Short mmCIF file of C-alpha atoms in Angstrom, two decimals:
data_model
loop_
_atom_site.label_atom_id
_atom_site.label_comp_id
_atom_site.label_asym_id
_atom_site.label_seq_id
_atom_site.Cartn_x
_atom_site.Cartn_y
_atom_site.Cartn_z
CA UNK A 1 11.90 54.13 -19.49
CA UNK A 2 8.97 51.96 -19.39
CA UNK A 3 9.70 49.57 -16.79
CA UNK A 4 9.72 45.48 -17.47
CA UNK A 5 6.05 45.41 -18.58
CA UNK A 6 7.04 47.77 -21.25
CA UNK A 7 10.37 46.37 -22.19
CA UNK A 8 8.24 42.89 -23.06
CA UNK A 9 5.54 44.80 -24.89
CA UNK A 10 7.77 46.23 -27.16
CA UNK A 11 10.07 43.18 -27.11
CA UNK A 12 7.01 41.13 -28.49
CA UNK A 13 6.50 43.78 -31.48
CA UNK A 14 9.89 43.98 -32.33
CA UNK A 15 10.11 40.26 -32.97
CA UNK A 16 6.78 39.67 -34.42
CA UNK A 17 7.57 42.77 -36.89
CA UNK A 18 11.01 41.70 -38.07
CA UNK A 19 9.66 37.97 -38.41
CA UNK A 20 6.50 38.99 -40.59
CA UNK A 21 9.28 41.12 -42.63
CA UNK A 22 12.02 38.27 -43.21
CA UNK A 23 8.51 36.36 -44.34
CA UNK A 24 8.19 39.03 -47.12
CA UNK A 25 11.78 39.43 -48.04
CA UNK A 26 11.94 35.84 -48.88
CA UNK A 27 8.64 35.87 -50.59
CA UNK A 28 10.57 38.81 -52.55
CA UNK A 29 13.62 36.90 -53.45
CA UNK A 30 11.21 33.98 -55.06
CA UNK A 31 9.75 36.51 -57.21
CA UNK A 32 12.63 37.53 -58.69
CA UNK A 33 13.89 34.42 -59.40
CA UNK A 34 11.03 33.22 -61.31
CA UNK A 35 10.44 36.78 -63.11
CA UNK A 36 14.85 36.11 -64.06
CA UNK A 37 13.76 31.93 -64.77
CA UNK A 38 10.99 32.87 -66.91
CA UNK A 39 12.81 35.18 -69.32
CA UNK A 40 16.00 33.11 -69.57
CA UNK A 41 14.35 29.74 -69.52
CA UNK A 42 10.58 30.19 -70.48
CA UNK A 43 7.26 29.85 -68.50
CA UNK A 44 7.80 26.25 -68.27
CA UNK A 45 10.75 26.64 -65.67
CA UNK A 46 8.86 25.84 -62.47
CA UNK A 47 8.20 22.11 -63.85
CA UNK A 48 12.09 21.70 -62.86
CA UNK A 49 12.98 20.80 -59.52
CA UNK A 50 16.00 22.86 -59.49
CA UNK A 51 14.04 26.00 -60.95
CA UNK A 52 11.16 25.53 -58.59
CA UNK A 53 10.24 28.79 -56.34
CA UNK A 54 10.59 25.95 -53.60
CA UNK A 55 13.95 24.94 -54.18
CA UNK A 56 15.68 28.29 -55.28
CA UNK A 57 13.99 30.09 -52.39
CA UNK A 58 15.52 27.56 -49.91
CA UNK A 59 18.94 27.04 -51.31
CA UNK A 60 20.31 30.42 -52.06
CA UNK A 61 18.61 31.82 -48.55
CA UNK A 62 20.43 29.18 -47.17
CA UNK A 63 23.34 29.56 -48.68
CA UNK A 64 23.54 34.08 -49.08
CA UNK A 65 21.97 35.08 -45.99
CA UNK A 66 22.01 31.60 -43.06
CA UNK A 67 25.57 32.68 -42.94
CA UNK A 68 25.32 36.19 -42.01
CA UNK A 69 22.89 35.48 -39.33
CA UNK A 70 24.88 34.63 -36.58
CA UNK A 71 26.89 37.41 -35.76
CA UNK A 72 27.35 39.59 -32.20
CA UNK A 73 27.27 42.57 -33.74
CA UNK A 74 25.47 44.56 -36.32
CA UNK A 75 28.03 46.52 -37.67
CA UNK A 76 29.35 43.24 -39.27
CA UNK A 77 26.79 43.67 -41.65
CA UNK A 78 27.60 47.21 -43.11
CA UNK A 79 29.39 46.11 -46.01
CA UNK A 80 27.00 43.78 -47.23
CA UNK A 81 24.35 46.57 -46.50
CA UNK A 82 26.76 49.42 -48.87
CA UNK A 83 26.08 46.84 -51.75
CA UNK A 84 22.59 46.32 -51.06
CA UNK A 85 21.81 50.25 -51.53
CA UNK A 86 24.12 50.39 -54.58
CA UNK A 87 21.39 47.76 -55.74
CA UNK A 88 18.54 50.18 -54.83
CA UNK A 89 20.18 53.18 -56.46
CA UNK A 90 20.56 50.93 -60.16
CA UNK A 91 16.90 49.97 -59.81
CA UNK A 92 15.69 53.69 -59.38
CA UNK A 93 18.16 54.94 -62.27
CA UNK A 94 16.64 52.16 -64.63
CA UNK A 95 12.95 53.59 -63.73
CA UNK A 96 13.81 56.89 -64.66
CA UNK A 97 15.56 55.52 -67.69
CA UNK A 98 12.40 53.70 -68.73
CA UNK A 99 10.24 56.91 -68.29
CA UNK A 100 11.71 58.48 -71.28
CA UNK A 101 13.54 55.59 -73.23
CA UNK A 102 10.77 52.97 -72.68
CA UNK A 103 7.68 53.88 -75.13
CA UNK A 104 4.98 53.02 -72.67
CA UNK A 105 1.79 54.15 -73.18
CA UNK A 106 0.61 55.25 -69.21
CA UNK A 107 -2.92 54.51 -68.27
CA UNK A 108 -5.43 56.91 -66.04
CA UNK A 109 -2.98 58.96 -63.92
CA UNK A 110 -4.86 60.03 -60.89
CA UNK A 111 -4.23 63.11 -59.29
CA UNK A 112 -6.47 63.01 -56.06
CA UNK A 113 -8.09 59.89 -54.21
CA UNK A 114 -11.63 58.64 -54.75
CA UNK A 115 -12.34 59.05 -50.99
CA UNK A 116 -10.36 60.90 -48.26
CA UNK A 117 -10.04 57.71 -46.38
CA UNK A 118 -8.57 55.83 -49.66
CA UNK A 119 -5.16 58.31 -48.02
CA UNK A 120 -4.79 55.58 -45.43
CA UNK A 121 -4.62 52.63 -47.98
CA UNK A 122 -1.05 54.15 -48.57
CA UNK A 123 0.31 54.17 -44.89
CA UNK A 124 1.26 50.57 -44.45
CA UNK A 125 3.49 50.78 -47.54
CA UNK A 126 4.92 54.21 -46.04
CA UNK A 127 5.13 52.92 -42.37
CA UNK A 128 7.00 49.41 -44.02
CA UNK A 129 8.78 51.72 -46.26
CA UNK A 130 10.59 54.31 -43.32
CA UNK A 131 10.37 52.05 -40.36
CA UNK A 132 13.84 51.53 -39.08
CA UNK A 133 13.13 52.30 -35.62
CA UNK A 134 14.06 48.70 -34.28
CA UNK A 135 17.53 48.41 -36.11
CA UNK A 136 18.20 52.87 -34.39
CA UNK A 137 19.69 50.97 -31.12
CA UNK A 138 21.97 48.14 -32.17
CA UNK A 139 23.59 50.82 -34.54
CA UNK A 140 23.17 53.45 -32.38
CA UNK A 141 25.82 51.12 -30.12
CA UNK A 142 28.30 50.34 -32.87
CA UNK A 143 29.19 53.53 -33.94
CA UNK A 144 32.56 55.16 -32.65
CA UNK A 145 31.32 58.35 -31.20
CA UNK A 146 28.56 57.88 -29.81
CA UNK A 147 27.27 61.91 -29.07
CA UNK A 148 23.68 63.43 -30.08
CA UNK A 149 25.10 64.98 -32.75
CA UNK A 150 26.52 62.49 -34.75
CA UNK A 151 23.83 60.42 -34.93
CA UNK A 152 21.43 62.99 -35.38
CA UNK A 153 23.44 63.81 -38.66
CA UNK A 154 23.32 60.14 -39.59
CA UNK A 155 19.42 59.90 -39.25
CA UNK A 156 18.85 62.72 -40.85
CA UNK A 157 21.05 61.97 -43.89
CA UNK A 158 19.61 58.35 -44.19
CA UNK A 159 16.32 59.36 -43.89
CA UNK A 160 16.55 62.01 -46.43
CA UNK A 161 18.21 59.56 -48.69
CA UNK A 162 15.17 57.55 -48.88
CA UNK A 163 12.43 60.27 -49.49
CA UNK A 164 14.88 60.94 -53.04
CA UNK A 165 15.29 57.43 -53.82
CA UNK A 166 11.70 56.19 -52.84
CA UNK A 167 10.03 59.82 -54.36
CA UNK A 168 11.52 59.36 -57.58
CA UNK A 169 10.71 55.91 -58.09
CA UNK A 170 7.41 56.30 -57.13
CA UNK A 171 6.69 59.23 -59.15
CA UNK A 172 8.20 58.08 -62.27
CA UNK A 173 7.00 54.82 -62.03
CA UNK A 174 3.50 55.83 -61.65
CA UNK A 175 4.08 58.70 -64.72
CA UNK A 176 5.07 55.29 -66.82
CA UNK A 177 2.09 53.34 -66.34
CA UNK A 178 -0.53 55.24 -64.46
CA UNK A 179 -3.38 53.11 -63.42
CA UNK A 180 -1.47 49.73 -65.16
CA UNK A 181 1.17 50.16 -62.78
CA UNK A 182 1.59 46.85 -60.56
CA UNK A 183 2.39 46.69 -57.20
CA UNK A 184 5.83 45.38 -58.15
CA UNK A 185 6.85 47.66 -60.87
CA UNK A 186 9.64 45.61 -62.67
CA UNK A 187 6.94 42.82 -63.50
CA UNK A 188 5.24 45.97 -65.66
CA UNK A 189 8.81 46.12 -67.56
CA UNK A 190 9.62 43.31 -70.28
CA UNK A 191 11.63 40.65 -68.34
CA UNK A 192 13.70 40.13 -71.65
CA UNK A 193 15.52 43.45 -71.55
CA UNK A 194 18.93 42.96 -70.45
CA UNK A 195 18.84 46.50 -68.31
CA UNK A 196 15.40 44.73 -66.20
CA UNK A 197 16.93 41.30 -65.68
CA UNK A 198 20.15 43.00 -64.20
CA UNK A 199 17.44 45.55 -61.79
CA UNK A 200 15.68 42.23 -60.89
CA UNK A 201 18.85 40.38 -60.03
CA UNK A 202 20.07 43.49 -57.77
CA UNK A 203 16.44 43.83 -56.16
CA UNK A 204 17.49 40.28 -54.50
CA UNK A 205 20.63 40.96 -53.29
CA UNK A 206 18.93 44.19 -51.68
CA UNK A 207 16.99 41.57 -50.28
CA UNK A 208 19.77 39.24 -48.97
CA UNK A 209 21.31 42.05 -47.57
CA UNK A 210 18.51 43.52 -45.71
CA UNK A 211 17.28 40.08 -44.34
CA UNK A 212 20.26 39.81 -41.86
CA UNK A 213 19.40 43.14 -40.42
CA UNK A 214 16.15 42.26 -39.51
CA UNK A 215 16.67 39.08 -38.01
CA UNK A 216 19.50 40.29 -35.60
CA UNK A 217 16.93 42.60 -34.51
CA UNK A 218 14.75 40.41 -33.91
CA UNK A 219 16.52 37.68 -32.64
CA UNK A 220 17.76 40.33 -29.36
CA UNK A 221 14.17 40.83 -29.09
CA UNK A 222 13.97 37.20 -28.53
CA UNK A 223 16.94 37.18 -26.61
CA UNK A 224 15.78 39.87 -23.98
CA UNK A 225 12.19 37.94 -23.40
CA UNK A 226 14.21 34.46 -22.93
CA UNK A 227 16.89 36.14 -20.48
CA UNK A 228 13.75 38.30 -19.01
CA UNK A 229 11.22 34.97 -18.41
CA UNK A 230 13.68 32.41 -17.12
CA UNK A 231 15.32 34.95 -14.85
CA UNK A 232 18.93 34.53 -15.87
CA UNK A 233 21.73 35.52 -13.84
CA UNK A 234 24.34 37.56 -15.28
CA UNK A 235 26.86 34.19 -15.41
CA UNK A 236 24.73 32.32 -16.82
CA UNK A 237 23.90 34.92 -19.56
CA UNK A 238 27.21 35.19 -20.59
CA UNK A 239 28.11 31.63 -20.80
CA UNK A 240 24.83 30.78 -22.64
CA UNK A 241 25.08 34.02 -24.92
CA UNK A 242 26.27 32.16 -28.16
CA UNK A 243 24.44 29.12 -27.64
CA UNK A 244 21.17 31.39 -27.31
CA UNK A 245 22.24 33.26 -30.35
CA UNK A 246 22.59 30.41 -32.84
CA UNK A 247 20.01 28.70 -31.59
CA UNK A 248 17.21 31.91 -32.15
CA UNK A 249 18.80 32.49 -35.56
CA UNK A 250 18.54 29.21 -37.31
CA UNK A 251 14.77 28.46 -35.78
CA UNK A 252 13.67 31.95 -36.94
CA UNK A 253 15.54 31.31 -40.32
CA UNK A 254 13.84 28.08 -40.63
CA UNK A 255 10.30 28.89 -39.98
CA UNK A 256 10.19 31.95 -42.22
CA UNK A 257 11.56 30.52 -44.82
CA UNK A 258 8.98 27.60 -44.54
CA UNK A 259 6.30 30.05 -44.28
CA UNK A 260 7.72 32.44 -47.36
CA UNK A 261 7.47 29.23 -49.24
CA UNK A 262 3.46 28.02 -48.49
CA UNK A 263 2.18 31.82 -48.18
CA UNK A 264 3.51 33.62 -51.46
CA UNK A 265 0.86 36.53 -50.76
CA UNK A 266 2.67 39.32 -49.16
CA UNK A 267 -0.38 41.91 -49.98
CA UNK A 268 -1.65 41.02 -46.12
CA UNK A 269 1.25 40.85 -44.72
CA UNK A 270 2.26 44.06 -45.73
CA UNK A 271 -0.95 45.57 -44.36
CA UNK A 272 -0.26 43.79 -40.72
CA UNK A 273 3.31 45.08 -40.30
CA UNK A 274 2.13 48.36 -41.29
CA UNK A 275 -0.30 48.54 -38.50
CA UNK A 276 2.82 47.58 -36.33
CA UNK A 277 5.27 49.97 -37.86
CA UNK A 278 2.72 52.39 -36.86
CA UNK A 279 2.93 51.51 -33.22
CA UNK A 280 7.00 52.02 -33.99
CA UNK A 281 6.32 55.19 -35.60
CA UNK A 282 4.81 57.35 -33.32
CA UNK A 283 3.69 54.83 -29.80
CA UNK A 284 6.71 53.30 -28.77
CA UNK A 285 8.91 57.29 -29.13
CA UNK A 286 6.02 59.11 -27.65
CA UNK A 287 5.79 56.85 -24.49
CA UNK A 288 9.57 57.15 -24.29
CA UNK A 289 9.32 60.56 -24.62
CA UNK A 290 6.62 60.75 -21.84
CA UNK A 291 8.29 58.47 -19.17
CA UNK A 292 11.68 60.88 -19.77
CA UNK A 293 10.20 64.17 -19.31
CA UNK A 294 8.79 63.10 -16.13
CA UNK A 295 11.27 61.54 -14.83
CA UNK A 296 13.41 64.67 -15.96
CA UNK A 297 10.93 67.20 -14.20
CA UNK A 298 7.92 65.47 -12.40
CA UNK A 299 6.11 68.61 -11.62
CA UNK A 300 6.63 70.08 -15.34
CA UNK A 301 7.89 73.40 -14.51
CA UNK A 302 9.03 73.92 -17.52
CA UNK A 303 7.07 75.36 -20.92
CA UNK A 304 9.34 72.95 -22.97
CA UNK A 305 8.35 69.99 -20.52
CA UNK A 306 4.88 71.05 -20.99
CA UNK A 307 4.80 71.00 -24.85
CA UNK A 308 7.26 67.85 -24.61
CA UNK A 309 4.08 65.92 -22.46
CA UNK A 310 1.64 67.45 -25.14
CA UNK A 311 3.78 66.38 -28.31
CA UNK A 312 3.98 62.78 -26.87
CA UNK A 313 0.25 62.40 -26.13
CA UNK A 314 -0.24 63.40 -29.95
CA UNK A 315 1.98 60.75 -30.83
CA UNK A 316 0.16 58.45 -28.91
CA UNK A 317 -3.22 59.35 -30.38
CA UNK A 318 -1.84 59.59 -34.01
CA UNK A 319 -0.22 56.56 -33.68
CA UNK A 320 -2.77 54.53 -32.52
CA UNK A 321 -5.30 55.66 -34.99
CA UNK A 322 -3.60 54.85 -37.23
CA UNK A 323 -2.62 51.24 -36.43
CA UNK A 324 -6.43 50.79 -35.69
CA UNK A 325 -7.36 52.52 -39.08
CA UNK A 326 -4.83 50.18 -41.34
CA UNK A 327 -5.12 46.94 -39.03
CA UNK A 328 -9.18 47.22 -39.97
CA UNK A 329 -8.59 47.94 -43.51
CA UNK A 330 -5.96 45.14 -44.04
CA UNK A 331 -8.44 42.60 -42.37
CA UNK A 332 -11.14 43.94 -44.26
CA UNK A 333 -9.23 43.21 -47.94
CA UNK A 334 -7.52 40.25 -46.50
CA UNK A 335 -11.55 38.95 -46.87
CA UNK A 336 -12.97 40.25 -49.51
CA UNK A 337 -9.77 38.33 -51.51
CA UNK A 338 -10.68 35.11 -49.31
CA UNK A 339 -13.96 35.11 -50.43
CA UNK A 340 -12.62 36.47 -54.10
CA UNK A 341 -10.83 33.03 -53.58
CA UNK A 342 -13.56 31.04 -52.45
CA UNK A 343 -16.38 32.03 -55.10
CA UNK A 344 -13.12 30.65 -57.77
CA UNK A 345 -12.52 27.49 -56.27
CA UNK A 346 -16.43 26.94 -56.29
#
């Protein structure tokens, strides 16, 4: 819709989103482990080579997910996926459990923001949270019947699956600890409860299974500015397909999980792919939706054409106000905790 200038553009945010995200997920999976570590072992684990964040990061990435990287499709991964939400729906039953079987004594519970611009502090989490534009396509081509309909049904019931799941947690997770909540809430539960450890255990294999997902979207991103710059013919595409494939998967593996492993902040990085997910959100569908209705009817004859050119200019504004608005309030944390940083190493 957007010609070869656009299908770069958004070919360079697809991959620089999904790489930032496989970042977090592995900075995710060392959490857990040492949260599941400390409890079993004690807060002396990490002096262990073989209990190291290091080490466990690196071996069981390498082991759960480097396997499931390589493959053509992404409907090989649907299986693995099913168990990775059965993981999310056991974590959100144990926080509603806690509510009323834990005993916790919630702090301040805050009904309304300090400022009105404190509301946008909450859309990179909400942009990182429902952004699943990039992975739409790939599945979008796997499925069976491919009509409108059906897919419009399976968007609708995914995405309505994740306001319940995420709402609840969030509201009963916040009703448990009010202002002493922490950004991840199982570190607020005791890590020596049986019901937590198992929550924290399933939290990473959400995380194995989600990591796949993300890097076969953006490894085709990859793939389509390698074909794209070198000017491929179709032969040579085809024979070099596999080759390209394995090649883009184990470098992108590799250089996350190197950076997961010296960068175990994922506050920032958070706030950057929100200001991304925000260009998914509402720039990248309302330029689509602009360069179709014109090339549908040119003149705009139509009154649905009409409010069709008006609704995608709104997501165009929206969306880049807000990327602007988020991308300047994640730099402006990401220095006031460098210099936080800085005044405690002097």
């Amino acid at each position: 819709m957007c010609g070869r200038a656009g299908l770069v553009a958004c070919s360079i945010t697809v991959a620089l989103y999904c790489f930032g995200t496989c970042i977090t997920f592995l900075i995710i999976i060392g959490d857990q482990f040492d949260r599941v570590l400390a409890s079993v072992h004690g807060p002396d684990f990490c002096h262990y080579w073989y209990m190291n964040r290091m080490f466990t990061i690196a071996a069981s990435s390498t082991v759960v997910i480097l396997p499931l990287c390589y493959s053509r499709r992404i409907d090989f991964l649907k299986y693995v996926s099913s168990l990775g939400v059965v993981a999310v729906v056991y974590v959100v039953a144990l926080i509603i459990y806690q509510k009323f079987a834990g005993n916790f004594v919630p702090g301040t519970i805050k009904t309304a923001p300090d400022s009105w611009t404190d509301v946008f502090l909450v859309v990179p989490v909400i942009c990182f949270g429902y952004q699943c534009h990039v992975s739409v396509i790939p599945i979008y081509a796997c499925m069976k019947e491919r009509t409108l309909h059906n897919f419009t049904w399976c968007v609708s019931c995914a995405i309505a699956f994740c306001v319940v799941i995420y709402s609840l947690a969030g509201t009963f997770g916040y009703l448990t600890f009010g202002s002493n909540v922490t950004s991840d809430i199982l570190e607020s539960y005791s890590g020596s409860n049986p019901l937590v450890l198992i929550s924290i255990v399933a939290i990473a294999i959400k995380t194995f299974t989600t990591y796949p997902i993300l890097l076969f979207c953006g490894r085709e991103a990859v793939s389509v500015l390698w074909t794209n710059l070198f000017h491929r013919n179709q032969s040579d595409v085809a024979v070099t397909e596999k080759r390209r494939r394995i090649i883009i998967a184990t470098l992108w593996f590799l250089l996350s999980l190197v950076l997961a492993i010296v960068s175990p902040d994922i506050g920032v990085v958070i706030d950057i792919l929100g200001s991304l997910a925000a260009i998914f959100i509402f720039v990248f569908p309302g330029i689509c939706l602009l360069q179709s209705t014109l090339h549908k009817d040119p003149y705009l004859l139509l009154n649905k054409d009409r409010f069709a050119i008006f609704a995608s200019f709104l997501f165009i504004l929206v969306g880049t106000f807000i990327f602007g608005v988020v991308l300047v309030q994640g730099s402006e944390r990401f220095s006031r905790k460098s210099h936080s940083m800085n005044q405690i190493c002097i």
